[in-house]
Each structure stands twice: as C-alpha cells, then as structure tokens.
mmCIF file of C-alpha atoms in Angstrom:
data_model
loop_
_atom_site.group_PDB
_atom_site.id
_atom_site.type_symbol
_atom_site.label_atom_id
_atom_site.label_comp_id
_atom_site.label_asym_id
_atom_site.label_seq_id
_atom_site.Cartn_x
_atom_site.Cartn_y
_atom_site.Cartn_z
ATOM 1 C CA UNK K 1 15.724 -24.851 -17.272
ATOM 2 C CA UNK K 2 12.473 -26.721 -18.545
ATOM 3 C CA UNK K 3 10.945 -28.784 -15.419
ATOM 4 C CA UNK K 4 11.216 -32.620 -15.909
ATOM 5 C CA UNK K 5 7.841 -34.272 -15.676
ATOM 6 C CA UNK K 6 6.613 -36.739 -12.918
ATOM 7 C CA UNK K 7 4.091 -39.175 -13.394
ATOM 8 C CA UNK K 8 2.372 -39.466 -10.646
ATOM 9 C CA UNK K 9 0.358 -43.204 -10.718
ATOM 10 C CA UNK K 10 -2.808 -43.759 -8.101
ATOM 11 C CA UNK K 11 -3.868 -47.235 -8.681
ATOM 12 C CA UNK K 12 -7.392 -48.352 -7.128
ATOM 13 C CA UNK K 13 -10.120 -50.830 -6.663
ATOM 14 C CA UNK K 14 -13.626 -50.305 -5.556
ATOM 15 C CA UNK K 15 -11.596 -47.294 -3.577
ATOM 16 C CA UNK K 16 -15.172 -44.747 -4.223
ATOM 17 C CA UNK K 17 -14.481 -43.387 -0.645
ATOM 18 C CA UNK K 18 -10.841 -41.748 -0.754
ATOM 19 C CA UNK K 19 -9.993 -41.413 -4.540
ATOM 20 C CA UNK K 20 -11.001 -37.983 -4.508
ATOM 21 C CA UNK K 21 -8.938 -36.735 -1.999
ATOM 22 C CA UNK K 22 -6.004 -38.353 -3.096
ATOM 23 C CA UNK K 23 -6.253 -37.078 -6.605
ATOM 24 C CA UNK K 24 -7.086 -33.524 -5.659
ATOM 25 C CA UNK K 25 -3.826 -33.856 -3.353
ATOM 26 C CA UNK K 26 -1.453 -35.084 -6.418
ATOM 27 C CA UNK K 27 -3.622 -31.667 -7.898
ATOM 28 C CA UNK K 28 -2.701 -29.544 -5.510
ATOM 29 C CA UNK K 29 1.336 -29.822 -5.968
ATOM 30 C CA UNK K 30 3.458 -27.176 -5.959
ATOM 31 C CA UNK K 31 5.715 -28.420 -8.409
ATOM 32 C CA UNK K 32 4.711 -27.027 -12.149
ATOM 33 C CA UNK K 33 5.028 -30.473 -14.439
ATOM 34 C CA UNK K 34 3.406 -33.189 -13.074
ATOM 35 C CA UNK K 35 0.953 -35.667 -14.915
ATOM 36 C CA UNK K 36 -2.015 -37.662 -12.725
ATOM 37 C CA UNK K 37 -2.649 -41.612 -14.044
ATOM 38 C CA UNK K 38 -5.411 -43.131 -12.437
ATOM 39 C CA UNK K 39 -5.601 -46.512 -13.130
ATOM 40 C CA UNK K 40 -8.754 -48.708 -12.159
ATOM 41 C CA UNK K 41 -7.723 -52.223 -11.665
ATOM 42 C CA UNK K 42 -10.967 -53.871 -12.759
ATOM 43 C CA UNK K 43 -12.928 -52.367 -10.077
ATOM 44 C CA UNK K 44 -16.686 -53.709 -9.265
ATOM 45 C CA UNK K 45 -18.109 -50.903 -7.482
ATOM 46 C CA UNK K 46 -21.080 -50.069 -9.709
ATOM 47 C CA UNK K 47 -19.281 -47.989 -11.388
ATOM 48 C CA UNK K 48 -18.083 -45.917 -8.349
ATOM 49 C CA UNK K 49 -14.622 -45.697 -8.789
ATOM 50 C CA UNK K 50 -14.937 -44.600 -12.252
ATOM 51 C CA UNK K 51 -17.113 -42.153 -11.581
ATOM 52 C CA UNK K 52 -15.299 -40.047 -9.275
ATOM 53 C CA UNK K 53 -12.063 -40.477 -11.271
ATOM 54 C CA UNK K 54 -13.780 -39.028 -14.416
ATOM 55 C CA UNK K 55 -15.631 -35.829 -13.020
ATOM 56 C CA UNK K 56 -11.956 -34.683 -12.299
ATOM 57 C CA UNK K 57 -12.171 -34.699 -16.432
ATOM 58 C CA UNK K 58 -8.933 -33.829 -18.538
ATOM 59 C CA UNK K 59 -6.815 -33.056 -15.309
ATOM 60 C CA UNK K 60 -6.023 -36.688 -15.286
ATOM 61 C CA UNK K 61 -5.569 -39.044 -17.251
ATOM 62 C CA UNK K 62 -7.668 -41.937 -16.690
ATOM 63 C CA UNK K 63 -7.167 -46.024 -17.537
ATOM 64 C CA UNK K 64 -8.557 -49.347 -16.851
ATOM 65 C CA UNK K 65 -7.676 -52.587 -16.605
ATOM 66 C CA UNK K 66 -9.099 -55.991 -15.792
ATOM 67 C CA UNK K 67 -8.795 -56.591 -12.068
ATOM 68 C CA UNK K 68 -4.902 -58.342 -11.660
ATOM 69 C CA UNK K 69 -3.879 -56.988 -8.601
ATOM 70 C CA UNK K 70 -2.322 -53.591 -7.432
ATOM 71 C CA UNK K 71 1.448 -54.631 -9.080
ATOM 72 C CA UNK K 72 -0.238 -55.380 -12.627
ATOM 73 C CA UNK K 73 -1.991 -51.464 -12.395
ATOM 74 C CA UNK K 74 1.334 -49.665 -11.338
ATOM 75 C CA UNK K 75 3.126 -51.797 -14.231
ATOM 76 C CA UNK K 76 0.055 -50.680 -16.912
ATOM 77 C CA UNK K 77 0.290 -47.013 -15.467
ATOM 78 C CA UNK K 78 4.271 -46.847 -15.589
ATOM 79 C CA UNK K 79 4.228 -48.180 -19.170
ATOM 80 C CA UNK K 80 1.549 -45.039 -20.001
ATOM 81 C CA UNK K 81 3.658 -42.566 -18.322
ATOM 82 C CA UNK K 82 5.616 -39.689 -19.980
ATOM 83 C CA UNK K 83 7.339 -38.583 -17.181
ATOM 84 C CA UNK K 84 10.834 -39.110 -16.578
ATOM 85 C CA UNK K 85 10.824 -39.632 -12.622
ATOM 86 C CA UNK K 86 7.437 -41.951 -11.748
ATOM 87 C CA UNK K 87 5.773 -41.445 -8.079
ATOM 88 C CA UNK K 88 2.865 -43.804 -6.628
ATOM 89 C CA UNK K 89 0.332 -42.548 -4.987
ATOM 90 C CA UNK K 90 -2.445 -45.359 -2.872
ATOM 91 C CA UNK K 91 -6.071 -44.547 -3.655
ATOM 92 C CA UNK K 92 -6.098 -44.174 0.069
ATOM 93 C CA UNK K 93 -3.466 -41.656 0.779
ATOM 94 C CA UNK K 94 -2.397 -37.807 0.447
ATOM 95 C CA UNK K 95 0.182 -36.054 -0.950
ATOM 96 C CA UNK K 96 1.603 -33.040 0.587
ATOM 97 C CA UNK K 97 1.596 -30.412 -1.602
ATOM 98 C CA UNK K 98 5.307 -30.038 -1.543
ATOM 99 C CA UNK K 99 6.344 -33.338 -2.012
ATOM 100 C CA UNK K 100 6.958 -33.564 -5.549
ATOM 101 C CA UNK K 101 8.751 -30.822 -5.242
ATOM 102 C CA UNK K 102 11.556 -30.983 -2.574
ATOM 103 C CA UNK K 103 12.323 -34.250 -3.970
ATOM 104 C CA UNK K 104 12.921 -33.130 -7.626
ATOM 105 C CA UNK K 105 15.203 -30.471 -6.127
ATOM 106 C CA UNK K 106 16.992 -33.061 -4.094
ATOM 107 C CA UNK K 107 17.447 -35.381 -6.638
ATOM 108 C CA UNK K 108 19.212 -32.263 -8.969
ATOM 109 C CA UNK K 109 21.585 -32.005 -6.181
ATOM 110 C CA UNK K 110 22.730 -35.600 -6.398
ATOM 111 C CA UNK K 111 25.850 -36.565 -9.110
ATOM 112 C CA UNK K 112 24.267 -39.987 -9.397
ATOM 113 C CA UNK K 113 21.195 -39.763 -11.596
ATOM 114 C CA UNK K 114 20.595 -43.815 -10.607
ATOM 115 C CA UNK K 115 19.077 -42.197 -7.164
ATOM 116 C CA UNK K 116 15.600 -43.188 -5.594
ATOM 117 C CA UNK K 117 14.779 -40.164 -3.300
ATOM 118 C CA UNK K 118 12.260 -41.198 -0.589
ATOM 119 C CA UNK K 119 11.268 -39.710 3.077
ATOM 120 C CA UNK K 120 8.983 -40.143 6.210
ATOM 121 C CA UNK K 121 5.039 -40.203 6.023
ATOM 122 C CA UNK K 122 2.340 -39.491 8.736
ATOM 123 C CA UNK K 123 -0.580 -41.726 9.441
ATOM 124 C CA UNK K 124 -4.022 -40.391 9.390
ATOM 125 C CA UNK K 125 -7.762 -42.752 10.098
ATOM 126 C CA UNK K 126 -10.259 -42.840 7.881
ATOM 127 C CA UNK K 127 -11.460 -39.328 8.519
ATOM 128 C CA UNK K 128 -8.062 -38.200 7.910
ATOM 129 C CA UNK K 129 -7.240 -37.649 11.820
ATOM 130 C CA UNK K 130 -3.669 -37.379 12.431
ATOM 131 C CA UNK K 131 -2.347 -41.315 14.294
ATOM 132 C CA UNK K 132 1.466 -40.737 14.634
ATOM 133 C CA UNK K 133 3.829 -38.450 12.933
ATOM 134 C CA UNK K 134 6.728 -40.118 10.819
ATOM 135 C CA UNK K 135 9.853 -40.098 12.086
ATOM 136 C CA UNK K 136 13.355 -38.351 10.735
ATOM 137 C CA UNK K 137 15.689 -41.448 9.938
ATOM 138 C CA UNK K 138 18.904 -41.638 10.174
ATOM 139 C CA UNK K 139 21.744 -44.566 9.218
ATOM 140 C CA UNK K 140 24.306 -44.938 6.612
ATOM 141 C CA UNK K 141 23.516 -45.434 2.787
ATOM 142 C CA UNK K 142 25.720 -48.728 2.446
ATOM 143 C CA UNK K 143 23.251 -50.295 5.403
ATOM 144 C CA UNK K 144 19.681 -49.693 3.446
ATOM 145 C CA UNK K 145 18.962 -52.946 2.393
ATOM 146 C CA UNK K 146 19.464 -54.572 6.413
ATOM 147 C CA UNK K 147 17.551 -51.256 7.302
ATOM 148 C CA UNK K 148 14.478 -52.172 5.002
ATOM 149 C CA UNK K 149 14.547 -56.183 5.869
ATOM 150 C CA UNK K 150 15.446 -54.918 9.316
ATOM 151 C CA UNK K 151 13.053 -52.133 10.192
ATOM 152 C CA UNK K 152 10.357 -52.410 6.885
ATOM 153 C CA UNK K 153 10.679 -48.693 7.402
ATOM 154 C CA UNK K 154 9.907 -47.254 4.030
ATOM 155 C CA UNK K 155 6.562 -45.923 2.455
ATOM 156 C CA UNK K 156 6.012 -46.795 -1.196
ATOM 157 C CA UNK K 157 4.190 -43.340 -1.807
ATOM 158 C CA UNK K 158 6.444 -41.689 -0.200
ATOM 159 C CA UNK K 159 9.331 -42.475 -3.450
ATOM 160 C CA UNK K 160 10.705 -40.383 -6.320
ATOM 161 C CA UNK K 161 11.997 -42.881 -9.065
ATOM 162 C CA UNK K 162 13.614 -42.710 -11.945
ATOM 163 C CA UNK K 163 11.360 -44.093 -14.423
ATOM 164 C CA UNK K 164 14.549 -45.440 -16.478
ATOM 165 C CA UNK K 165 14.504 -47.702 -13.418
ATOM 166 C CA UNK K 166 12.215 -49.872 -14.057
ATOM 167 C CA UNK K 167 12.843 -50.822 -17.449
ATOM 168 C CA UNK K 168 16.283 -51.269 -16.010
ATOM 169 C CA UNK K 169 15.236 -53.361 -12.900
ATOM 170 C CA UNK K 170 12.219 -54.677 -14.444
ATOM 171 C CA UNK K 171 8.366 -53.929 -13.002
ATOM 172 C CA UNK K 172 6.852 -54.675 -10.148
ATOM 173 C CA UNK K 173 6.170 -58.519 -9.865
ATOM 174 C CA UNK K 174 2.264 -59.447 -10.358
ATOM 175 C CA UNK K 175 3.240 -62.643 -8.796
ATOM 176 C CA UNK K 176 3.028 -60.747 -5.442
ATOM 177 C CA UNK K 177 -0.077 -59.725 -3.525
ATOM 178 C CA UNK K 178 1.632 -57.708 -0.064
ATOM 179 C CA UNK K 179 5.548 -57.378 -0.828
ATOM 180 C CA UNK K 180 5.737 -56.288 -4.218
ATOM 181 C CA UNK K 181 6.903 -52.863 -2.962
ATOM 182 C CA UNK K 182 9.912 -53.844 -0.923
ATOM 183 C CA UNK K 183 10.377 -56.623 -3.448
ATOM 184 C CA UNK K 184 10.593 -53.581 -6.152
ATOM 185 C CA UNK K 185 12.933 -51.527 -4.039
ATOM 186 C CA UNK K 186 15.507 -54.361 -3.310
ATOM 187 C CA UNK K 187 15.483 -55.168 -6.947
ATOM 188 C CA UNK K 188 16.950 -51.683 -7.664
ATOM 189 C CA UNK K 189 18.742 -51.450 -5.017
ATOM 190 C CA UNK K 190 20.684 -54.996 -6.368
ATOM 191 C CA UNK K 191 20.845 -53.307 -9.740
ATOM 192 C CA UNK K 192 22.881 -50.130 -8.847
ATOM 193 C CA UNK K 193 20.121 -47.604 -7.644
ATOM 194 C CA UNK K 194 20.851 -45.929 -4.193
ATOM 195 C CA UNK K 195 18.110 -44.515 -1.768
ATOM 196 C CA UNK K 196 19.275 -41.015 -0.997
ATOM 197 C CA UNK K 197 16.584 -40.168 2.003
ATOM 198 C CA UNK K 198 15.147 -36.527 2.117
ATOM 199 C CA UNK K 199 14.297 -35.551 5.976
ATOM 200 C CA UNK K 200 10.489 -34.126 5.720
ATOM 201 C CA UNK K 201 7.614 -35.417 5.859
ATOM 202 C CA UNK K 202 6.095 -36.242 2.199
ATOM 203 C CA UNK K 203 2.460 -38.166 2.573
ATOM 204 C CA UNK K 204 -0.353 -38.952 4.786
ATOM 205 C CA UNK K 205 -0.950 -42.486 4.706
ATOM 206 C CA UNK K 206 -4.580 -43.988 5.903
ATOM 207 C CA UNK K 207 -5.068 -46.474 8.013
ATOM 208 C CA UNK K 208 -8.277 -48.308 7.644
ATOM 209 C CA UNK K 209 -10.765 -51.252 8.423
ATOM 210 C CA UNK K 210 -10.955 -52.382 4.643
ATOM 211 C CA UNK K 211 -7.376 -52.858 4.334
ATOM 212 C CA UNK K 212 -6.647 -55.897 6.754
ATOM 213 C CA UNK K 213 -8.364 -59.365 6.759
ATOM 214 C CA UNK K 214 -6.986 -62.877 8.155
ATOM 215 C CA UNK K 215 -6.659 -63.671 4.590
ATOM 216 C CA UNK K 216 -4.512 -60.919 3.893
ATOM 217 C CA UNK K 217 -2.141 -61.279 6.757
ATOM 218 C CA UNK K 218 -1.620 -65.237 6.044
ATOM 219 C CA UNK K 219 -0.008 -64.156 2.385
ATOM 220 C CA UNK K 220 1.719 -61.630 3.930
ATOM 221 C CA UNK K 221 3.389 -63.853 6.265
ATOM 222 C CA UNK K 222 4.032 -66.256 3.410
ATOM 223 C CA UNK K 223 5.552 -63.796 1.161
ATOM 224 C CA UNK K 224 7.544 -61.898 3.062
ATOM 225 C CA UNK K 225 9.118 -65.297 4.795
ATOM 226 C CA UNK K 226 9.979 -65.719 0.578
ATOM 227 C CA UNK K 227 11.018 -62.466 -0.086
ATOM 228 C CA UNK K 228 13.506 -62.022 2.841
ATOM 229 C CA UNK K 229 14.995 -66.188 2.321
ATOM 230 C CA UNK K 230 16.006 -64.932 -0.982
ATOM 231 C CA UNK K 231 17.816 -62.053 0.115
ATOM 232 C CA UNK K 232 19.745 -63.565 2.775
ATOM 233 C CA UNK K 233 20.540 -66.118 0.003
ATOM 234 C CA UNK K 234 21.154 -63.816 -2.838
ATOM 235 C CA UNK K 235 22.566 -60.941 -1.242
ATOM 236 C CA UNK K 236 26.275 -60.079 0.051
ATOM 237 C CA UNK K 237 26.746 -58.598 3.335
ATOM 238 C CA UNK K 238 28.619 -55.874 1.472
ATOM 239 C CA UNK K 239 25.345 -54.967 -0.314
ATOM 240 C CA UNK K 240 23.237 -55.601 2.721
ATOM 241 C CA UNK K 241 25.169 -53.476 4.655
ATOM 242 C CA UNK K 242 28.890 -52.380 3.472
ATOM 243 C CA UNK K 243 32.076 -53.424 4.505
ATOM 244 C CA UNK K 244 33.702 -53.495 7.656
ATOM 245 C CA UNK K 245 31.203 -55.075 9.631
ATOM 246 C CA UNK K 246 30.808 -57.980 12.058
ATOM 247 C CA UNK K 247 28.509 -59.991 9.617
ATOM 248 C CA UNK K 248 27.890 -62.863 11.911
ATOM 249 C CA UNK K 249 26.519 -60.505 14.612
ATOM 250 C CA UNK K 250 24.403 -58.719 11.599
ATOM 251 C CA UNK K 251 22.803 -62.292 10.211
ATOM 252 C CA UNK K 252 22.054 -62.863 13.841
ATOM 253 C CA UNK K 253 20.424 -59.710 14.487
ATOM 254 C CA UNK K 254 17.945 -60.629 11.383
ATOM 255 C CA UNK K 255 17.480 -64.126 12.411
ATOM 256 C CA UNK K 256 16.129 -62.460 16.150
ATOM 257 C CA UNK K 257 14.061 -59.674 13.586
ATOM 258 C CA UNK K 258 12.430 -62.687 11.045
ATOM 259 C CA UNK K 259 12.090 -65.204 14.404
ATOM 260 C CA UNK K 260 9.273 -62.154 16.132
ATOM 261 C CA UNK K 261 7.837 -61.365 13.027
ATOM 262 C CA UNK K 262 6.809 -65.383 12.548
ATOM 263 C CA UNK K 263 9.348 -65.989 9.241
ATOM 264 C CA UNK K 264 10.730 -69.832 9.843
ATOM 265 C CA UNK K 265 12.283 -69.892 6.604
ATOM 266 C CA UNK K 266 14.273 -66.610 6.381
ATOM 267 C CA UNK K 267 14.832 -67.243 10.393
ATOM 268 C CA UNK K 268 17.030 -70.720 9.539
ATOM 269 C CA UNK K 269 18.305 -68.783 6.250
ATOM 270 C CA UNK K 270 19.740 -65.976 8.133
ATOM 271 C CA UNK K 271 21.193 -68.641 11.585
ATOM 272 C CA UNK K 272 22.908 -70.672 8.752
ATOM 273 C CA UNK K 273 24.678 -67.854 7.658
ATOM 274 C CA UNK K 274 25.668 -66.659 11.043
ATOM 275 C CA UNK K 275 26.533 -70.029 11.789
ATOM 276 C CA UNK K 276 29.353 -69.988 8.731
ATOM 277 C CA UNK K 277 32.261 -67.835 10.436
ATOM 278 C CA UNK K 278 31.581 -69.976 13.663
ATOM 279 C CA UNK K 279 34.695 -72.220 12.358
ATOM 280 C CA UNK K 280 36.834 -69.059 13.412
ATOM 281 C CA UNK K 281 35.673 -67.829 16.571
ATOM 282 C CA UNK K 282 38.127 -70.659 18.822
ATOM 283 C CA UNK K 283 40.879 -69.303 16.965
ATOM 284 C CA UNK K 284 39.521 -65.575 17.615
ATOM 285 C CA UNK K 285 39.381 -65.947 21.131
ATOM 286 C CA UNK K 286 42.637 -67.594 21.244
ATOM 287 C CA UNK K 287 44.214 -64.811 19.846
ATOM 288 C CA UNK K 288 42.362 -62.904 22.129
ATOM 289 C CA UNK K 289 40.340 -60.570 19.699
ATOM 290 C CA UNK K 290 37.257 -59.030 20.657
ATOM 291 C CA UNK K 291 35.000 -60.272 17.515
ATOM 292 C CA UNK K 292 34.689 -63.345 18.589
ATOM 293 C CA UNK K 293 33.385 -62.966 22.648
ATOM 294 C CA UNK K 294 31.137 -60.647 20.720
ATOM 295 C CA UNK K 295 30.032 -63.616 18.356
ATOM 296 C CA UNK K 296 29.075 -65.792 21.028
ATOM 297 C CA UNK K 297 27.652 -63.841 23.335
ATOM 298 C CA UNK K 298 25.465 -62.669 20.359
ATOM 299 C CA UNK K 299 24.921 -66.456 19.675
ATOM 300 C CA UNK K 300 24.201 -67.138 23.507
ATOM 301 C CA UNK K 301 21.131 -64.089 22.883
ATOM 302 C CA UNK K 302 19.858 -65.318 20.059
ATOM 303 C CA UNK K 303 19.755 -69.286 21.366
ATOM 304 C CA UNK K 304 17.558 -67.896 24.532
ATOM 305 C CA UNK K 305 15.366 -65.524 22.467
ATOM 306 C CA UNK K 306 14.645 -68.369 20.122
ATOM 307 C CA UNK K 307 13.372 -70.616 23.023
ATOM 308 C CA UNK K 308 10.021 -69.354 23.479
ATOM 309 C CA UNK K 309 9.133 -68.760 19.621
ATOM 310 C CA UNK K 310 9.207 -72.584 18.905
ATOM 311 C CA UNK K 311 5.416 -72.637 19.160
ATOM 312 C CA UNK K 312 5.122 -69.590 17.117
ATOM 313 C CA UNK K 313 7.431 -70.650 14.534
ATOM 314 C CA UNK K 314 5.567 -73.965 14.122
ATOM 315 C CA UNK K 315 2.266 -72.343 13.614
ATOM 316 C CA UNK K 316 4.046 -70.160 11.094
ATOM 317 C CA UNK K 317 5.364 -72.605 8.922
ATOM 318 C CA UNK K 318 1.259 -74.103 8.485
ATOM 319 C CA UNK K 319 -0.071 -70.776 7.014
#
C-alpha cells in the first residue's frame, strides 16, 4: 500500500535562530512520504531567514511571501501542498521523529476519513531545556469543543489534518493575529470533522522571550473575547458538548472560565444563556428534581466568584 503524503508547513518571520532545528526535525521523520514547505512571511532579517532555509537545498521546498501575518503563510503553504493530510510545524518548535507517523497509522484505523488526529506536546526554553511534560488527556469526543473554549488545551503543531479540510472548512482567517488556530479548529469541528486524540507525546514546543509583548497580549484578549462570544452564540450545546447534559450548569461553568481569563463579552454571552432555562427551575424544585438545586447552587457560585472580577472585567473591556 503506497504511503499517503503529508505536507508538513513551517511558516516563519525573522525566525534565523530556531528554523534549523525545526526543519531538520520535520527531516528526521520516520514516516517515508513526507514533503517540507517553508514559507517566509516577508521576513526582514537581512536575509537570515532565507538563508538558513535554503542551505537545506532541494530537501525542502522553499516560498515567500510578503509579510501578512502567520494565517496568510499557512494559507499560501496549504494551497502549494501535494500532500493529502497537511501538518504545521512553528519555526520555533520540534517534531518528534515519530510523530508523523503514529498519527498516519491512527488515522487508517479510524472509519471516518473527516478525522483531525492531534496529541500532547512538551515545552522546552530557548536552549531546548525540557519546562513541563504534556499531559495524557482524557474526556469524551462529543465534549471537544467546551474542552478547547474550556481548557485551550490543544497544540496547533501537534495536528494531522486532512487537507480536503480546508477547502471544505475554508483557510485559516488572516483577519486574526493570536486565535486563528482555535478559530481554524472550531470551524471544522462545526463542519463535520471530529478530533480523534492519539495519547503520546508528538512536539516540543519553545517557549521564548520574543514571543510575548503587551501588544500582543492586548489582541489576544480582544480576539479571543470575539472568538469565544461567537461560539456561545453560534453553537448548540449538543455540538459544544453532546446531549444529555445539564446545559445551564455547562454555560455557567464557561461564564466562571471567560470571567478569570478577563473576556466581558463572552462572560455576559455565556450568563445569558445560563440564565434561559432559569424560567424552569421553580417548577423543578417543585417537583422535587435534582437539576434544578443543582442550577442554583451553581448560580449562587458563579454570583460570588463574579464579585471580585468587576474591576478586572472593567479594565478588560478598555483594551
């Protein structure tokens, strides 16, 4: 059986100091048919970045772009790609060598072929010292979209897609400077794909001084407060997290999650849909079902929780 081909896409700017390692990594794969797209996003380095990615010669395949921003190079890199299944690798991160291949195998295993594969990564420094070791995860597959809004658990290197998926889904959106990952991911999940997770480790991903800035926190703030409003807004609790769930007590839990993390907007999204099956819970307790005292006492948490974010919620909203 002939081995389907992955694509595997690093997109980078000015990113001189770890390209190498991450494209001898994606090199270094066990798994026989893979091809390497390194796609400079208008870097202005000096000529840096192209520099390393070309003495690695005709064992990649090498594009640039004007500078748009990391969504517009995975787009340009998946549109160049031959390979039936696409994986994304970060200038700044490492593939372990078996990576592309345990998930292939996985996915064969699978009688949905409109299956994401992803798993855990590691983080490393910028010398490549080991931080904390990714751990196993474990939930059902109906609950993956409140895991990811929940938890913001999954790596975007650490994938396997389909590359049908995106023409299907449509690409990542270059409207979108820190999100357009998760933004991708709930796209396909919306449009039929389901994440099948495979329990090893697959990447090391760096942490590292150049990758954080006051700047770059404010739009994240911004964008994922946007992001998550429109799912609570657009999504069904069913495809949040599958039937047969108390869906009040779910909306609340993200409401608590979105009120921490500084989200006003997604916050009051997710309370006003809590707030909808309130009409019931006098009758509930009247009949004397459980759901209900659940459903308040969830409410009663959430009301004294909330209490000492108004500050924090305030300052939010002005970024």
């Amino acid at each position: 059986m002939v081995s389907p081909l992955v694509s595997i896409i690093i997109p980078v700017f000015n990113g001189g100091d770890f390209l190498r390692e991450a494209v001898e990594s994606a090199l270094a794969q066990t798994f026989p048919s893979v091809e390497i797209l390194v796609v400079n996003d208008g870097s202005n380095d000096g000529g840096e970045t192209r520099e390393v990615a070309r003495r690695f010669g005709e064992q990649i395949r090498y594009l640039e772009k004007p500078n748009g921003g990391v969504a517009t190079a995975l787009n340009a890199g998946i549109d160049a790609a031959r390979g039936q299944f696409i994986s994304w690798l970060s200038h700044d991160d490492v593939y372990l060598p078996e990576k592309t291949e345990r998930q292939v195998e996985f996915f064969k295993t699978l009688a949905d072929d409109r299956s994401v594969i992803f798993s855990h990564e590691n983080l490393i420094d910028a010398q490549g010292n080991l931080i904390a070791r990714g751990k196993s995860l474990s939930f059902p597959i109906g609950e993956f979209v409140f895991r990811l809004i929940r938890d913001r658990f999954l790596g975007g290197c650490s994938l396997l897609i389909p590359r049908k998926a995106f023409f299907e889904c449509g690409g990542f959106n270059p409207a979108l400077q820190t999100v357009q990952d998760c933004e991708m991911w709930l796209r396909m999940a919306r449009g039929g794909y389901s994440f099948h997770y495979l329990p090893v480790c697959s990447n090391h991903s760096r942490i590292h001084s150049g990758q954080d800035s006051n700047r770059k926190r404010a739009i994240l703030f911004r964008e994922k407060d946007r992001l998550f409003s429109w799912v609570i807004e657009n999504f069904t609790p069913e495809e949040m997290w599958g039937p047969g769930k108390d869906d009040s007590a779910r909306y609340v839990e993200l409401a608590l999650v979105f009120a921490r993390s500084c989200l006003p907007h997604a916050t009051r999204r997710a309370l006003r849909k809590s707030l909808i099956g309130l009409g019931g819970v006098r009758k509930e307790a009247r009949r004397g079902q459980v759901g209900g005292a659940i459903l308040v006492a969830e409410l009663k948490r959430l009301v004294a929780g909330i209490r000492g974010w108004g500050k924090t919620l305030v300052n939010a909203c002005d970024l």
